[in-house]
Amino acid sequence: MELKISILLLLIVTSFTLCFGFSPQVVLSSPRIRSSQICTNGFRINQSLFMSAEETPDTTTLVDENISEKETPEVQSSKPQWMKCVNGVAPRTGPLNEAVSKVAEIPLEQANDLITIGAVWAKMDVLTEEEILDQYYGTSDNAKIAYADLGKGWNSNRYLREDIDEEDLDAFIERMESGRYNRIMSPCTIASGTDLRIYPFPRRFPAANDLDESRLLHEDTTFIIVDKPPLLPTQPDASNYFENCPGAVSMNMGPFTNLEGNKVERPLLCHRVDSVVSGAVVLSKDVNGQAVFSRLQRERKVKKVYKAVTKRPVPLGMHVHWMWGEMTRRGNSGGPACQLVSHEVPLNRKKAKSWIRCILEVVKSEPITVDKNNEYGYDPGDEQHYENTIRLVTGRKHQVRTQLASLGAPIIRDTLYEPIAGMTLDLLNAGGEEAMMMDMMVEQCRVPRTPIGLQAHAIMFGGVKGKAGTPWWGDGSGNSNIF
């Protein structure tokens, strides 16, 4: 009997595949994802293809599903060199560079270079009191351990903790003491048995050279605003502490002086802008300014304006969509890199707690001509393009990108959202062929490798204002003062 049932099910699946070109999948609810894709954090859609924006490898390493099975293992193993990570243990107590040289099997000179650029991490179970205080107050230029300008998971639960005060010293100490690996930036003695993580081929970002004094938009005693070029990350890469927004500002524009007249070697990052997005980025000369900006963001007193280029006009007015809360958490892994939104309002307050409201206002949507000789090699062809001026009311991860895509007008070159243009989580909840089709299209999304048609055009807070220059796709003739 069981054999007959198995044969019958096999025939049904085979017939379905021949008719529709894909196998039927189980669809779950709110929002619906295939059962094989569910993990502990709520979402898991082909984890090898979808990672967080900071963790996503160069798309040349992603496997094309259309290649033959014989070719697949070769493609999977052809990762770029900067992704290589060597883990090992310090063989004896002694200089850090010697331990790095032995573990990574590289010359001593190369080990010194890796330490200098920030490609060496060590597991520090307990930090000294002096090191912790140096990191919290930023009082020492010689601290052995350098962290990211915004720690992993920074402001990750903003939608759940908007009323919580800034992190106090006790909480900071507890977090630092529980940390695993920390970046070691200067020569030091390391104990035998210390776990090391080494990136022998640091990832390089040539765009760091473009962030010079000509891109300085504003400077006062506390804040710095710069016009970030595309393809430059705002945060340090795991293998490169210097070629990013704060590092480039420090190297090409610094040193700066703070309110007390002290020299600031490296300004602190106040918010994120995606690597493939250009435009205004705010930095602070001290932790107090960083805290003030964070508070203003929670109070929605930071005004942001974006310029976005699409191939279809975007309807003017206010647009309100809903993101699944778990997907907006920074530091979550295993889910898709793209953010999915719903156009339907949650049915009740209890369900609304799991959803995050996203609001933006489209002020203008005007036809433009994209220069075919733009420096990033984008060919507009004969298609009509539109430049959209957008006021950001709430600030969620990829908010402008996902909302415009859900309206059927994805940003040009945004390969992470173009495949799911016009699709929302409502399709998943509806089930059927539309849900399965969306599931398939999500798997076609890829993190872009080239600049997309999005610019953080202007920002204003507490009387401070910065406006970016001409975006890469146009001459700025359509720009206007909308504050």
CSV table of C-alpha atoms in Angstrom, one decimal:
chain,number,residue,atom,x,y,z
A,1,MET,CA,0.0,0.0,0.0
A,2,GLU,CA,2.8,2.4,1.0
A,3,LEU,CA,4.6,1.6,-2.2
A,4,LYS,CA,1.5,2.5,-4.3
A,5,ILE,CA,1.1,5.8,-2.5
A,6,SER,CA,4.8,6.6,-3.1
A,7,ILE,CA,4.5,5.9,-6.8
A,8,LEU,CA,1.3,8.0,-7.0
A,9,LEU,CA,3.0,10.9,-5.3
A,10,LEU,CA,6.0,10.6,-7.6
A,11,LEU,CA,3.7,10.7,-10.7
A,12,ILE,CA,1.9,13.8,-9.4
A,13,VAL,CA,5.2,15.6,-8.8
A,14,THR,CA,6.5,14.6,-12.2
A,15,SER,CA,3.4,15.8,-14.0
A,16,PHE,CA,3.4,19.1,-12.1
A,17,THR,CA,7.1,19.6,-13.0
A,18,LEU,CA,6.4,18.9,-16.7
A,19,CYS,CA,3.5,21.3,-16.8
A,20,PHE,CA,4.9,24.2,-14.9
A,21,GLY,CA,8.6,23.8,-15.1
A,22,PHE,CA,9.2,23.6,-11.4
A,23,SER,CA,8.3,21.3,-8.5
A,24,PRO,CA,5.5,22.2,-6.0
A,25,GLN,CA,6.7,23.5,-2.7
A,26,VAL,CA,5.1,23.8,0.7
A,27,VAL,CA,4.1,27.4,1.5
A,28,LEU,CA,3.9,28.6,5.1
A,29,SER,CA,2.1,31.7,6.5
A,30,SER,CA,3.0,35.3,7.6
A,31,PRO,CA,5.1,35.7,5.6
A,32,ARG,CA,5.1,32.4,3.6
A,33,ILE,CA,8.5,30.8,2.8
A,34,ARG,CA,9.3,27.2,1.8
A,35,SER,CA,9.6,24.9,4.7
A,36,SER,CA,13.1,23.9,3.6
A,37,GLN,CA,14.1,27.6,3.9
A,38,ILE,CA,13.0,28.2,7.5
A,39,CYS,CA,15.7,28.6,10.2
A,40,THR,CA,15.8,29.8,13.8
A,41,ASN,CA,15.7,33.5,12.9
A,42,GLY,CA,12.6,33.2,10.8
A,43,PHE,CA,14.0,33.4,7.3
A,44,ARG,CA,16.4,31.3,5.3
A,45,ILE,CA,16.2,31.6,1.5
A,46,ASN,CA,19.2,29.8,0.0
A,47,GLN,CA,21.8,31.0,2.5
A,48,SER,CA,24.7,30.5,0.2
A,49,LEU,CA,23.3,33.1,-2.2
A,50,PHE,CA,21.8,35.6,0.3
A,51,MET,CA,23.9,37.1,3.0
A,52,SER,CA,23.9,40.5,4.7
A,53,ALA,CA,25.2,43.4,2.7
A,54,GLU,CA,28.4,43.5,4.7
A,55,GLU,CA,29.0,39.8,4.4
A,56,THR,CA,28.0,39.2,0.7
A,57,PRO,CA,30.9,38.0,-1.4
A,58,ASP,CA,31.7,39.2,-4.9
A,59,THR,CA,28.9,37.8,-7.2
A,60,THR,CA,31.5,36.1,-9.3
A,61,THR,CA,31.5,33.4,-6.6
A,62,LEU,CA,27.8,32.8,-6.8
A,63,VAL,CA,26.8,29.6,-8.6
A,64,ASP,CA,24.7,29.9,-11.8
A,65,GLU,CA,21.8,27.5,-11.4
A,66,ASN,CA,21.8,26.9,-15.2
A,67,ILE,CA,25.3,25.4,-15.4
A,68,SER,CA,25.8,21.6,-15.5
A,69,GLU,CA,26.4,19.5,-12.5
A,70,LYS,CA,30.0,18.8,-13.6
A,71,GLU,CA,30.8,22.5,-13.6
A,72,THR,CA,29.3,23.4,-10.3
A,73,PRO,CA,32.1,22.2,-7.9
A,74,GLU,CA,34.6,24.2,-9.8
A,75,VAL,CA,32.6,27.4,-9.7
A,76,GLN,CA,31.8,26.9,-6.0
A,77,SER,CA,35.5,26.7,-5.2
A,78,SER,CA,36.5,29.8,-7.2
A,79,LYS,CA,36.1,32.3,-4.5
A,80,PRO,CA,38.0,35.6,-4.7
A,81,GLN,CA,41.2,35.8,-2.7
A,82,TRP,CA,39.9,38.4,-0.3
A,83,MET,CA,37.4,35.9,1.1
A,84,LYS,CA,40.1,33.6,2.2
A,85,CYS,CA,40.3,33.4,6.0
A,86,VAL,CA,43.0,31.5,8.0
A,87,ASN,CA,42.2,30.3,11.5
A,88,GLY,CA,44.8,29.1,13.8
A,89,VAL,CA,46.4,29.2,17.3
A,90,ALA,CA,49.5,31.1,18.4
A,91,PRO,CA,52.1,28.4,18.8
A,92,ARG,CA,53.9,30.1,21.7
A,93,THR,CA,53.9,33.3,23.7
A,94,GLY,CA,55.7,36.0,21.7
A,95,PRO,CA,55.4,38.8,19.2
A,96,LEU,CA,52.1,38.9,17.3
A,97,ASN,CA,53.8,39.2,13.9
A,98,GLU,CA,55.7,36.0,14.4
A,99,ALA,CA,52.4,34.1,15.3
A,100,VAL,CA,50.7,35.5,12.3
A,101,SER,CA,53.6,34.5,10.1
A,102,LYS,CA,53.6,30.9,11.3
A,103,VAL,CA,49.8,30.5,11.3
A,104,ALA,CA,49.3,31.9,7.8
A,105,GLU,CA,52.6,30.6,6.5
A,106,ILE,CA,53.6,34.0,5.2
A,107,PRO,CA,56.8,36.1,5.4
A,108,LEU,CA,57.3,38.3,8.5
A,109,GLU,CA,57.1,41.4,6.4
A,110,GLN,CA,53.7,40.4,5.0
A,111,ALA,CA,52.5,39.6,8.5
A,112,ASN,CA,53.4,43.2,9.6
A,113,ASP,CA,51.5,44.6,6.7
A,114,LEU,CA,48.4,42.6,7.6
A,115,ILE,CA,48.5,43.8,11.2
A,116,THR,CA,48.8,47.4,10.0
A,117,ILE,CA,45.9,47.3,7.6
A,118,GLY,CA,43.7,45.5,10.1
A,119,ALA,CA,43.4,42.0,8.7
A,120,VAL,CA,44.4,40.2,11.9
A,121,TRP,CA,41.9,39.3,14.7
A,122,ALA,CA,42.5,37.6,18.0
A,123,LYS,CA,40.1,36.0,20.5
A,124,MET,CA,40.4,38.0,23.6
A,125,ASP,CA,38.5,36.3,26.4
A,126,VAL,CA,39.2,39.1,28.9
A,127,LEU,CA,40.2,42.7,28.1
A,128,THR,CA,42.2,44.8,30.6
A,129,GLU,CA,40.3,47.6,32.4
A,130,GLU,CA,42.5,50.2,30.7
A,131,GLU,CA,41.7,48.8,27.2
A,132,ILE,CA,38.0,48.8,27.8
A,133,LEU,CA,38.0,52.3,29.1
A,134,ASP,CA,40.1,53.5,26.2
A,135,GLN,CA,37.6,52.0,23.8
A,136,TYR,CA,34.6,53.5,25.6
A,137,TYR,CA,35.9,57.0,26.0
A,138,GLY,CA,38.1,57.1,23.0
A,139,THR,CA,40.9,58.7,25.2
A,140,SER,CA,43.9,56.8,23.8
A,141,ASP,CA,45.5,56.8,20.4
A,142,ASN,CA,47.5,53.7,21.2
A,143,ALA,CA,44.8,51.2,22.2
A,144,LYS,CA,45.9,47.7,21.0
A,145,ILE,CA,42.4,46.7,19.9
A,146,ALA,CA,40.4,48.6,17.2
A,147,TYR,CA,36.7,47.9,16.7
A,148,ALA,CA,34.4,48.7,13.8
A,149,ASP,CA,33.2,52.3,13.8
A,150,LEU,CA,29.7,51.0,14.4
A,151,GLY,CA,29.7,47.6,16.1
A,152,LYS,CA,28.0,44.7,14.5
A,153,GLY,CA,24.3,44.8,15.4
A,154,TRP,CA,24.5,48.6,16.2
A,155,ASN,CA,21.0,49.9,16.5
A,156,SER,CA,19.8,46.5,15.3
A,157,ASN,CA,16.7,46.5,17.5
A,158,ARG,CA,15.8,50.1,17.1
A,159,TYR,CA,12.2,49.4,16.4
A,160,LEU,CA,11.9,47.5,19.7
A,161,ARG,CA,14.0,49.8,21.9
A,162,GLU,CA,13.4,53.4,20.8
A,163,ASP,CA,12.9,54.5,24.4
A,164,ILE,CA,16.1,52.9,25.8
A,165,ASP,CA,18.9,55.4,26.8
A,166,GLU,CA,22.3,55.3,25.3
A,167,GLU,CA,24.5,52.4,26.3
A,168,ASP,CA,26.2,53.1,29.7
A,169,LEU,CA,29.7,52.1,30.8
A,170,ASP,CA,28.6,49.0,32.7
A,171,ALA,CA,26.7,47.6,29.6
A,172,PHE,CA,29.6,48.5,27.4
A,173,ILE,CA,32.0,46.6,29.7
A,174,GLU,CA,29.8,43.5,29.7
A,175,ARG,CA,29.5,43.6,25.9
A,176,MET,CA,33.2,44.0,25.4
A,177,GLU,CA,34.1,41.2,27.9
A,178,SER,CA,31.7,38.8,26.1
A,179,GLY,CA,33.1,39.5,22.7
A,180,ARG,CA,35.0,36.9,20.8
A,181,TYR,CA,37.4,38.1,18.2
A,182,ASN,CA,38.8,41.6,18.2
A,183,ARG,CA,40.9,43.4,15.6
A,184,ILE,CA,44.6,43.8,16.6
A,185,MET,CA,46.1,46.9,15.0
A,186,SER,CA,49.5,47.3,16.6
A,187,PRO,CA,52.5,45.2,17.5
A,188,CYS,CA,52.1,43.4,20.8
A,189,THR,CA,52.9,40.2,22.7
A,190,ILE,CA,50.3,37.5,22.4
A,191,ALA,CA,49.9,34.5,24.7
A,192,SER,CA,50.4,30.9,23.6
A,193,GLY,CA,47.2,29.2,22.6
A,194,THR,CA,45.4,32.5,21.5
A,195,ASP,CA,43.0,31.9,18.6
A,196,LEU,CA,43.9,33.9,15.6
A,197,ARG,CA,41.8,34.8,12.5
A,198,ILE,CA,43.9,36.2,9.6
A,199,TYR,CA,42.8,37.5,6.1
A,200,PRO,CA,46.0,37.0,4.0
A,201,PHE,CA,44.6,39.0,1.0
A,202,PRO,CA,42.8,42.1,2.3
A,203,ARG,CA,39.9,43.4,0.3
A,204,ARG,CA,40.7,46.7,-1.4
A,205,PHE,CA,38.5,49.7,-2.1
A,206,PRO,CA,40.1,52.1,-4.6
A,207,ALA,CA,37.2,54.5,-4.2
A,208,ALA,CA,38.8,55.6,-0.9
A,209,ASN,CA,41.2,57.7,-2.9
A,210,ASP,CA,38.2,59.7,-4.3
A,211,LEU,CA,37.0,60.8,-0.9
A,212,ASP,CA,39.2,63.9,-0.6
A,213,GLU,CA,38.7,67.5,0.5
A,214,SER,CA,36.7,68.3,-2.6
A,215,ARG,CA,33.9,66.1,-1.1
A,216,LEU,CA,33.8,67.8,2.3
A,217,LEU,CA,30.2,69.2,2.6
A,218,HIS,CA,30.3,70.5,6.2
A,219,GLU,CA,32.5,70.7,9.2
A,220,ASP,CA,32.0,72.2,12.7
A,221,THR,CA,33.3,71.5,16.2
A,222,THR,CA,31.4,68.3,16.4
A,223,PHE,CA,30.1,67.0,13.0
A,224,ILE,CA,31.6,66.3,9.6
A,225,ILE,CA,29.5,65.7,6.5
A,226,VAL,CA,31.1,64.2,3.3
A,227,ASP,CA,29.9,63.2,-0.1
A,228,LYS,CA,30.7,59.5,-0.2
A,229,PRO,CA,31.6,58.1,-3.6
A,230,PRO,CA,29.9,54.9,-4.7
A,231,LEU,CA,31.7,51.6,-4.1
A,232,LEU,CA,33.1,52.8,-0.8
A,233,PRO,CA,31.8,51.1,2.4
A,234,THR,CA,30.9,53.2,5.4
A,235,GLN,CA,32.2,50.6,7.8
A,236,PRO,CA,35.5,48.8,7.9
A,237,ASP,CA,35.7,45.4,6.1
A,238,ALA,CA,36.9,42.5,8.2
A,239,SER,CA,40.2,42.6,6.3
A,240,ASN,CA,40.7,46.3,5.9
A,241,TYR,CA,40.3,48.9,8.6
A,242,PHE,CA,41.3,52.0,6.6
A,243,GLU,CA,39.6,51.9,3.1
A,244,ASN,CA,36.1,53.0,4.2
A,245,CYS,CA,34.4,56.3,4.9
A,246,PRO,CA,35.9,57.1,8.3
A,247,GLY,CA,39.3,55.9,7.3
A,248,ALA,CA,39.4,57.8,4.0
A,249,VAL,CA,38.1,61.0,5.7
A,250,SER,CA,40.9,60.6,8.3
A,251,MET,CA,43.7,59.9,5.7
A,252,ASN,CA,42.6,62.4,3.0
A,253,MET,CA,41.1,65.3,5.1
A,254,GLY,CA,42.4,64.9,8.6
A,255,PRO,CA,43.5,65.5,11.3
A,256,PHE,CA,40.5,67.3,12.7
A,257,THR,CA,40.1,69.3,15.9
A,258,ASN,CA,37.2,68.8,18.3
A,259,LEU,CA,35.4,71.2,20.6
A,260,GLU,CA,38.1,70.9,23.3
A,261,GLY,CA,40.8,71.7,20.7
A,262,ASN,CA,42.1,68.1,20.8
A,263,LYS,CA,43.3,66.4,17.6
A,264,VAL,CA,40.9,63.8,16.2
A,265,GLU,CA,42.7,61.1,14.3
A,266,ARG,CA,39.7,59.2,13.0
A,267,PRO,CA,36.1,60.5,13.1
A,268,LEU,CA,33.2,58.2,14.2
A,269,LEU,CA,30.4,57.1,11.9
A,270,CYS,CA,26.9,58.3,12.7
A,271,HIS,CA,24.8,56.2,10.3
A,272,ARG,CA,25.1,53.8,7.4
A,273,VAL,CA,24.9,54.3,3.6
A,274,ASP,CA,25.1,51.2,1.4
A,275,SER,CA,28.4,50.7,-0.5
A,276,VAL,CA,26.8,51.0,-3.9
A,277,VAL,CA,25.0,54.2,-2.9
A,278,SER,CA,26.7,57.6,-3.1
A,279,GLY,CA,25.9,60.8,-1.1
A,280,ALA,CA,25.9,62.5,2.2
A,281,VAL,CA,27.3,60.7,5.2
A,282,VAL,CA,27.6,62.2,8.7
A,283,LEU,CA,30.5,61.6,11.0
A,284,SER,CA,31.3,62.8,14.5
A,285,LYS,CA,34.5,64.0,16.1
A,286,ASP,CA,33.6,62.4,19.4
A,287,VAL,CA,31.3,59.9,21.0
A,288,ASN,CA,29.0,62.6,22.4
A,289,GLY,CA,28.2,63.8,18.8
A,290,GLN,CA,27.6,60.2,17.8
A,291,ALA,CA,25.1,59.8,20.7
A,292,VAL,CA,23.3,63.1,19.9
A,293,PHE,CA,22.8,62.0,16.2
A,294,SER,CA,21.5,58.7,17.3
A,295,ARG,CA,19.0,60.3,19.7
A,296,LEU,CA,17.9,62.7,16.9
A,297,GLN,CA,17.3,59.7,14.6
A,298,ARG,CA,15.2,58.0,17.2
A,299,GLU,CA,13.2,61.2,17.7
A,300,ARG,CA,12.8,61.5,13.9
A,301,LYS,CA,14.5,64.9,13.8
A,302,VAL,CA,16.9,63.9,11.1
A,303,LYS,CA,15.7,64.9,7.6
A,304,LYS,CA,17.0,62.9,4.7
A,305,VAL,CA,16.4,63.4,1.0
A,306,TYR,CA,17.3,60.9,-1.7
A,307,LYS,CA,17.6,61.0,-5.4
A,308,ALA,CA,16.6,57.8,-7.2
A,309,VAL,CA,16.7,56.9,-10.9
A,310,THR,CA,14.1,54.5,-12.3
A,311,LYS,CA,12.8,53.5,-15.7
A,312,ARG,CA,9.2,54.1,-14.7
A,313,PRO,CA,7.7,57.2,-13.0
A,314,VAL,CA,6.9,56.7,-9.3
A,315,PRO,CA,3.5,57.9,-8.1
A,316,LEU,CA,3.8,61.2,-6.1
A,317,GLY,CA,2.8,61.4,-2.5
A,318,MET,CA,3.2,59.5,0.7
A,319,HIS,CA,3.9,55.7,0.5
A,320,VAL,CA,3.4,53.5,3.6
A,321,HIS,CA,4.5,49.9,3.5
A,322,TRP,CA,5.3,47.2,6.1
A,323,MET,CA,8.5,45.2,6.6
A,324,TRP,CA,8.6,41.9,8.5
A,325,GLY,CA,10.4,42.9,11.7
A,326,GLU,CA,12.8,40.0,11.9
A,327,MET,CA,14.2,40.9,8.5
A,328,THR,CA,15.3,44.4,9.5
A,329,ARG,CA,17.5,43.3,12.4
A,330,ARG,CA,21.2,44.1,11.7
A,331,GLY,CA,23.5,41.1,12.2
A,332,ASN,CA,20.8,38.5,11.4
A,333,SER,CA,22.2,35.8,9.1
A,334,GLY,CA,20.6,33.1,7.0
A,335,GLY,CA,17.9,35.3,5.5
A,336,PRO,CA,17.7,37.0,2.0
A,337,ALA,CA,19.8,40.1,1.5
A,338,CYS,CA,16.8,41.8,0.0
A,339,GLN,CA,14.0,43.3,2.2
A,340,LEU,CA,10.4,42.3,1.4
A,341,VAL,CA,7.5,44.6,2.2
A,342,SER,CA,3.7,44.3,2.4
A,343,HIS,CA,1.2,46.9,1.1
A,344,GLU,CA,-1.5,45.6,3.5
A,345,VAL,CA,-1.9,47.1,7.0
A,346,PRO,CA,-1.6,44.5,9.8
A,347,LEU,CA,-5.0,43.4,11.0
A,348,ASN,CA,-4.6,44.3,14.6
A,349,ARG,CA,-2.2,45.9,17.1
A,350,LYS,CA,-0.9,42.5,18.3
A,351,LYS,CA,0.1,41.5,14.7
A,352,ALA,CA,1.4,45.0,14.1
A,353,LYS,CA,4.2,44.4,16.7
A,354,SER,CA,5.9,42.0,14.3
A,355,TRP,CA,5.8,44.5,11.4
A,356,ILE,CA,7.8,47.7,10.9
A,357,ARG,CA,6.2,50.7,9.2
A,358,CYS,CA,8.1,52.2,6.3
A,359,ILE,CA,7.2,55.7,5.2
A,360,LEU,CA,8.6,57.8,2.4
A,361,GLU,CA,7.2,60.7,0.3
A,362,VAL,CA,7.9,61.1,-3.4
A,363,VAL,CA,8.1,64.8,-4.0
A,364,LYS,CA,9.1,64.8,-7.7
A,365,SER,CA,9.3,62.2,-10.5
A,366,GLU,CA,10.7,63.9,-13.7
A,367,PRO,CA,12.0,62.4,-17.0
A,368,ILE,CA,15.7,62.9,-17.5
A,369,THR,CA,18.4,61.9,-19.9
A,370,VAL,CA,21.2,59.8,-18.5
A,371,ASP,CA,24.6,60.7,-19.9
A,372,LYS,CA,25.9,57.8,-21.9
A,373,ASN,CA,29.5,58.8,-21.1
A,374,ASN,CA,29.0,58.4,-17.4
A,375,GLU,CA,32.1,57.2,-15.5
A,376,TYR,CA,30.6,54.0,-14.3
A,377,GLY,CA,29.8,52.5,-17.8
A,378,TYR,CA,26.0,52.5,-17.5
A,379,ASP,CA,24.3,52.4,-20.9
A,380,PRO,CA,20.8,53.9,-20.7
A,381,GLY,CA,20.0,52.8,-24.3
A,382,ASP,CA,16.9,54.4,-25.7
A,383,GLU,CA,14.7,53.9,-22.6
A,384,GLN,CA,13.2,56.8,-20.8
A,385,HIS,CA,14.6,57.3,-17.3
A,386,TYR,CA,13.0,59.2,-14.3
A,387,GLU,CA,14.7,61.0,-11.5
A,388,ASN,CA,12.7,60.8,-8.3
A,389,THR,CA,13.2,63.1,-5.3
A,390,ILE,CA,12.3,61.3,-2.1
A,391,ARG,CA,11.8,62.5,1.5
A,392,LEU,CA,12.6,59.7,3.9
A,393,VAL,CA,10.3,59.7,6.9
A,394,THR,CA,11.5,56.5,8.5
A,395,GLY,CA,14.9,55.0,8.1
A,396,ARG,CA,14.9,51.2,7.5
A,397,LYS,CA,17.4,49.0,5.9
A,398,HIS,CA,17.2,49.3,2.1
A,399,GLN,CA,13.9,51.2,2.6
A,400,VAL,CA,14.0,53.4,-0.6
A,401,ARG,CA,15.2,50.4,-2.7
A,402,THR,CA,12.6,48.0,-1.5
A,403,GLN,CA,9.6,50.4,-1.5
A,404,LEU,CA,10.3,51.6,-5.1
A,405,ALA,CA,10.7,48.0,-6.3
A,406,SER,CA,7.4,47.0,-4.6
A,407,LEU,CA,5.7,49.8,-6.6
A,408,GLY,CA,7.0,48.3,-9.8
A,409,ALA,CA,9.8,51.0,-10.3
A,410,PRO,CA,13.1,49.5,-9.2
A,411,ILE,CA,16.2,51.6,-9.1
A,412,ILE,CA,18.4,51.2,-12.1
A,413,ARG,CA,21.3,48.7,-11.7
A,414,ASP,CA,19.9,47.4,-8.4
A,415,THR,CA,20.2,43.7,-9.1
A,416,LEU,CA,19.1,43.0,-5.6
A,417,TYR,CA,15.5,44.3,-6.2
A,418,GLU,CA,15.0,44.4,-10.0
A,419,PRO,CA,14.0,40.7,-10.1
A,420,ILE,CA,11.2,41.2,-7.6
A,421,ALA,CA,9.8,44.5,-9.0
A,422,GLY,CA,6.1,44.8,-8.3
A,423,MET,CA,6.2,41.9,-5.8
A,424,THR,CA,5.3,42.1,-2.2
A,425,LEU,CA,4.9,39.7,0.8
A,426,ASP,CA,1.2,39.8,0.1
A,427,LEU,CA,1.8,37.5,-2.8
A,428,LEU,CA,3.5,34.9,-0.5
A,429,ASN,CA,0.5,35.1,1.8
A,430,ALA,CA,-1.9,34.5,-1.1
A,431,GLY,CA,-0.2,31.2,-1.9
A,432,GLY,CA,-0.5,29.3,-5.1
A,433,GLU,CA,1.5,29.9,-8.3
A,434,GLU,CA,2.2,33.6,-7.6
A,435,ALA,CA,3.8,32.7,-4.2
A,436,MET,CA,6.0,30.1,-5.8
A,437,MET,CA,6.9,32.4,-8.7
A,438,MET,CA,8.0,35.1,-6.2
A,439,ASP,CA,10.0,32.6,-4.3
A,440,MET,CA,11.9,31.7,-7.5
A,441,MET,CA,12.4,35.4,-8.3
A,442,VAL,CA,13.9,36.1,-4.9
A,443,GLU,CA,16.5,33.5,-5.6
A,444,GLN,CA,17.5,35.5,-8.7
A,445,CYS,CA,18.4,38.6,-6.6
A,446,ARG,CA,22.0,39.4,-6.4
A,447,VAL,CA,23.9,42.1,-4.4
A,448,PRO,CA,25.0,44.7,-7.0
A,449,ARG,CA,28.6,45.1,-7.8
A,450,THR,CA,28.3,48.5,-9.6
A,451,PRO,CA,26.9,51.8,-8.4
A,452,ILE,CA,23.1,51.9,-8.4
A,453,GLY,CA,20.9,54.9,-9.3
A,454,LEU,CA,20.5,56.1,-5.8
A,455,GLN,CA,22.1,59.1,-4.0
A,456,ALA,CA,21.7,60.2,-0.4
A,457,HIS,CA,21.2,63.7,-1.7
A,458,ALA,CA,20.8,65.8,1.4
A,459,ILE,CA,20.6,65.6,5.2
A,460,MET,CA,19.7,68.1,7.9
A,461,PHE,CA,19.6,67.8,11.7
A,462,GLY,CA,19.9,70.3,14.6
A,463,GLY,CA,20.6,73.2,12.3
A,464,VAL,CA,23.4,71.2,10.5
A,465,LYS,CA,22.9,70.7,6.8
A,466,GLY,CA,24.8,68.9,4.0
A,467,LYS,CA,23.9,68.5,0.3
A,468,ALA,CA,25.7,66.1,-2.0
A,469,GLY,CA,27.1,67.1,-5.4
A,470,THR,CA,26.0,65.9,-8.9
A,471,PRO,CA,25.2,62.2,-8.9
A,472,TRP,CA,27.0,59.9,-11.3
A,473,TRP,CA,24.0,59.7,-13.7
A,474,GLY,CA,23.4,63.4,-14.4
A,475,ASP,CA,24.5,67.0,-14.4
A,476,GLY,CA,22.4,68.1,-11.5
A,477,SER,CA,20.1,70.3,-13.6
A,478,GLY,CA,17.0,68.7,-12.0
A,479,ASN,CA,18.2,69.3,-8.4
A,480,SER,CA,16.4,71.9,-6.3
A,481,ASN,CA,16.3,73.2,-2.7
A,482,ILE,CA,13.5,71.3,-1.2
A,483,PHE,CA,14.2,71.8,2.5
